[in-house]
Coordinates of C-alpha atoms in Angstrom, one line a residue:
Chain A
E20 CA 112.8 134.3 126.9
I21 CA 110.0 133.8 124.3
V22 CA 108.8 130.2 124.4
L23 CA 107.3 128.6 121.3
T24 CA 105.0 125.7 121.7
Q25 CA 104.2 123.5 118.7
S26 CA 101.2 121.1 118.2
P27 CA 100.7 118.4 117.6
A28 CA 104.0 116.7 118.4
T29 CA 103.3 114.1 115.7
L30 CA 100.9 114.3 112.8
S31 CA 100.2 111.1 110.9
L32 CA 98.7 111.7 107.5
S33 CA 98.5 110.1 104.1
P34 CA 100.0 111.6 100.9
G35 CA 97.6 114.0 99.3
K36 CA 96.0 115.1 102.6
R37 CA 96.2 118.5 104.1
A38 CA 98.5 119.2 107.0
T39 CA 97.9 122.0 109.5
L40 CA 100.7 122.7 112.1
S41 CA 100.4 125.1 115.0
C42 CA 102.9 127.3 116.7
K43 CA 102.1 129.5 119.7
A44 CA 104.3 132.1 121.3
S45 CA 104.4 132.9 125.0
Q46 CA 104.1 136.6 124.1
S47 CA 103.3 138.6 121.1
I48 CA 106.0 138.4 118.4
A49 CA 104.1 140.4 115.8
G50 CA 104.8 138.6 112.5
F51 CA 108.4 137.7 113.2
L52 CA 108.0 133.9 112.8
A53 CA 109.7 131.5 110.4
W54 CA 109.1 127.8 109.6
Y55 CA 111.8 125.3 108.7
Q56 CA 111.7 121.7 107.4
Q57 CA 114.3 119.2 108.5
K58 CA 114.7 115.7 107.1
P59 CA 116.8 113.0 108.8
G60 CA 120.6 113.7 108.5
Q61 CA 120.0 117.0 106.8
A62 CA 120.2 120.6 107.8
P63 CA 117.0 122.6 108.2
R64 CA 115.6 124.4 105.2
L65 CA 113.7 127.7 105.4
L66 CA 110.2 127.5 104.2
I67 CA 108.4 130.6 105.4
Y68 CA 109.6 133.8 106.9
D69 CA 107.7 136.7 108.6
A70 CA 104.7 134.4 109.1
S71 CA 103.5 134.2 105.5
N72 CA 106.3 134.8 103.0
R73 CA 107.5 131.7 101.1
A74 CA 111.3 131.5 100.8
T75 CA 112.9 131.2 97.4
G76 CA 112.1 127.9 95.7
I77 CA 109.5 126.8 98.2
P78 CA 106.4 125.2 96.5
A79 CA 103.1 127.0 96.7
R80 CA 101.5 124.1 98.6
F81 CA 103.3 125.5 101.7
S82 CA 101.6 128.5 103.3
G83 CA 101.9 130.3 106.6
N84 CA 99.7 132.7 108.4
G85 CA 99.2 134.3 111.8
S86 CA 100.3 137.2 113.9
G87 CA 100.8 138.0 117.6
T88 CA 100.9 134.7 119.4
D89 CA 99.2 132.2 117.1
F90 CA 100.6 130.9 113.8
T91 CA 100.0 128.0 111.4
L92 CA 101.8 126.3 108.7
T93 CA 99.6 124.5 106.1
I94 CA 100.7 122.0 103.5
S95 CA 97.8 121.8 101.2
S96 CA 98.4 118.4 99.7
L97 CA 101.2 116.3 101.2
E98 CA 103.9 115.0 98.8
P99 CA 106.1 112.0 99.7
E100 CA 109.1 114.4 100.2
D101 CA 107.1 116.5 102.8
F102 CA 107.3 113.9 105.5
A103 CA 109.8 115.5 107.9
V104 CA 110.1 117.5 111.1
Y105 CA 108.9 121.1 111.1
Y106 CA 110.2 123.8 113.4
C107 CA 108.9 127.3 114.0
Q108 CA 111.3 130.1 115.1
Q109 CA 110.9 133.6 116.3
R110 CA 113.2 136.6 115.7
Y111 CA 111.2 139.3 117.6
N112 CA 113.7 140.4 120.3
W113 CA 116.7 142.6 119.9
P114 CA 119.4 142.0 121.1
P115 CA 118.7 138.6 119.6
D116 CA 117.4 135.7 121.6
F117 CA 116.1 133.7 118.7
T118 CA 114.2 130.6 119.9
F119 CA 112.8 127.6 118.1
G120 CA 109.8 125.5 118.9
P121 CA 110.2 121.8 119.8
G122 CA 109.1 120.6 116.4
T123 CA 106.2 118.7 114.8
K124 CA 107.0 115.5 113.1
V125 CA 104.8 114.8 110.0
D126 CA 104.9 111.1 109.3
I127 CA 103.2 108.7 106.9
K128 CA 100.0 107.1 108.1
Chain B
E26 CA 125.1 127.7 94.3
V27 CA 125.3 129.5 97.6
Q28 CA 127.0 127.3 100.1
L29 CA 128.3 127.1 103.7
V30 CA 130.7 124.4 104.7
E31 CA 131.6 123.8 108.4
S32 CA 134.7 122.1 109.7
G33 CA 136.5 121.6 112.9
G34 CA 134.1 119.3 114.8
A35 CA 135.8 116.7 117.0
L36 CA 135.7 114.6 120.2
V37 CA 137.0 116.7 123.0
Q38 CA 137.2 116.2 126.8
A39 CA 135.1 118.4 129.1
G40 CA 137.0 121.6 129.9
G41 CA 138.7 121.5 126.6
S42 CA 138.6 123.9 123.6
L43 CA 137.7 123.7 120.0
R44 CA 137.5 126.1 117.1
L45 CA 134.9 125.7 114.4
S46 CA 135.2 127.2 110.9
C47 CA 132.7 127.9 108.2
A48 CA 133.6 128.7 104.6
G49 CA 131.0 130.5 102.4
S50 CA 130.9 130.5 98.7
E51 CA 128.9 132.1 95.9
F52 CA 127.9 135.1 97.9
T53 CA 129.5 138.2 99.3
S54 CA 130.1 137.5 102.9
S55 CA 130.3 141.2 103.9
D56 CA 126.7 141.7 102.9
Y57 CA 125.3 139.3 105.4
S58 CA 125.1 138.7 109.1
L59 CA 125.9 135.1 110.2
N60 CA 125.0 132.8 113.1
W61 CA 125.8 129.5 114.7
V62 CA 122.9 127.2 115.6
R63 CA 123.3 123.8 117.2
Q64 CA 121.3 120.6 117.6
A65 CA 122.0 118.1 120.3
P66 CA 121.5 114.4 119.2
G67 CA 117.8 113.7 118.8
K68 CA 116.9 117.1 120.0
G69 CA 115.6 120.4 118.7
L70 CA 117.4 123.5 117.4
E71 CA 119.2 126.1 119.6
W72 CA 120.5 129.5 118.4
V73 CA 124.1 129.9 119.7
S74 CA 125.6 133.2 118.4
Y75 CA 125.2 136.1 116.0
I76 CA 127.7 138.4 114.3
S77 CA 126.9 141.4 112.2
S78 CA 128.2 141.8 108.6
S79 CA 131.0 144.1 109.7
S80 CA 131.8 142.3 113.0
A81 CA 130.6 145.4 114.9
T82 CA 128.2 143.5 117.0
M83 CA 128.2 139.9 118.4
Y84 CA 125.6 138.3 120.6
Y85 CA 125.4 135.0 122.4
A86 CA 122.9 132.6 124.0
D87 CA 123.1 132.7 127.8
S88 CA 124.1 129.0 127.7
V89 CA 127.4 129.8 126.0
K90 CA 128.1 133.4 127.0
G91 CA 131.6 133.9 128.4
R92 CA 132.8 130.6 127.0
F93 CA 132.2 130.9 123.2
T94 CA 133.5 133.7 120.9
I95 CA 132.2 134.3 117.3
S96 CA 134.4 136.0 114.7
R97 CA 134.6 136.3 110.9
D98 CA 137.0 137.2 108.2
N99 CA 135.1 138.7 105.3
A100 CA 138.2 138.7 103.0
K101 CA 138.2 134.9 103.2
N102 CA 134.4 134.5 103.4
S103 CA 134.8 132.7 106.7
L104 CA 133.1 132.4 110.0
F105 CA 134.5 131.0 113.2
L106 CA 133.4 129.8 116.7
Q107 CA 136.0 129.5 119.4
M108 CA 134.6 127.2 122.1
N109 CA 136.3 127.1 125.5
S110 CA 135.5 125.4 128.8
L111 CA 133.4 122.8 126.9
R112 CA 130.7 120.9 128.8
A113 CA 128.9 117.6 128.0
E114 CA 125.8 119.7 127.2
D115 CA 127.6 121.4 124.4
T116 CA 127.6 118.1 122.5
A117 CA 125.7 118.8 119.2
V118 CA 125.8 119.3 115.5
Y119 CA 126.8 122.9 114.9
Y120 CA 125.4 124.7 111.9
C121 CA 126.8 127.8 110.3
V122 CA 123.7 129.8 109.2
R123 CA 123.2 132.9 107.1
D124 CA 120.6 135.6 107.8
M125 CA 118.4 136.7 104.9
I126 CA 119.6 140.1 103.7
H127 CA 117.8 142.8 105.8
Q128 CA 116.0 140.1 107.7
T129 CA 118.2 139.3 110.7
G130 CA 117.1 136.1 112.3
A131 CA 115.5 134.6 109.3
F132 CA 118.0 131.8 108.4
D133 CA 118.0 131.3 104.7
V134 CA 121.2 129.3 104.1
W135 CA 122.5 126.5 106.3
G136 CA 125.7 124.5 106.2
Q137 CA 125.6 120.7 106.5
G138 CA 126.8 120.9 110.1
T139 CA 129.9 119.7 112.0
M140 CA 129.6 117.4 115.1
V141 CA 131.1 118.3 118.4
T142 CA 131.2 115.6 121.1
V143 CA 132.3 116.5 124.6
S144 CA 133.2 113.6 126.8
S145 CA 132.8 113.8 130.5

């Protein structure tokens, strides 16, 4: 099983600041990594797929990069609605054994 | 608006069974593969099961293999999850999730979730 590790567990920042979230895979997953945002009481929302492609309707302040085992999600300037939990997820293996990271909570400082 | 709506969640005793349903709208179900993903209370996300667009292939997480069965009815834009031999650790919100077209495992549409509680 491919294990994803996210850091930090919690990121406390003020609106307008830049947020950088990390996701590391236990083995190479090429670029098959997605990022999701989840707010309390809501379903997750796809932000980024295949490491760097923004999903439909996602603002340009969200960007992703990386390949192999190391990936980052950057929020260039935090808006009030961006405070949430962010999960990374890999889809490298077939047959599927899709796994998620434990999440990074971005909260208001 | 593309939408997935789950139903069927309930409180059930350990060892019991439950069938979840998911109704899709505003997209052609037969064009997409679908999944179930769950989230235990206060915990992270866990992929549970996958079914291809034509129902030709199904896959399961090891934690549910042999106990859960995924199926679909494209004529009714519906997805199902039959859950047998339920355990306390199956307690979670269960999400019906659509794969992006041609991007299996990139989950672009999520339902609102249905809660399954297994009492021991």
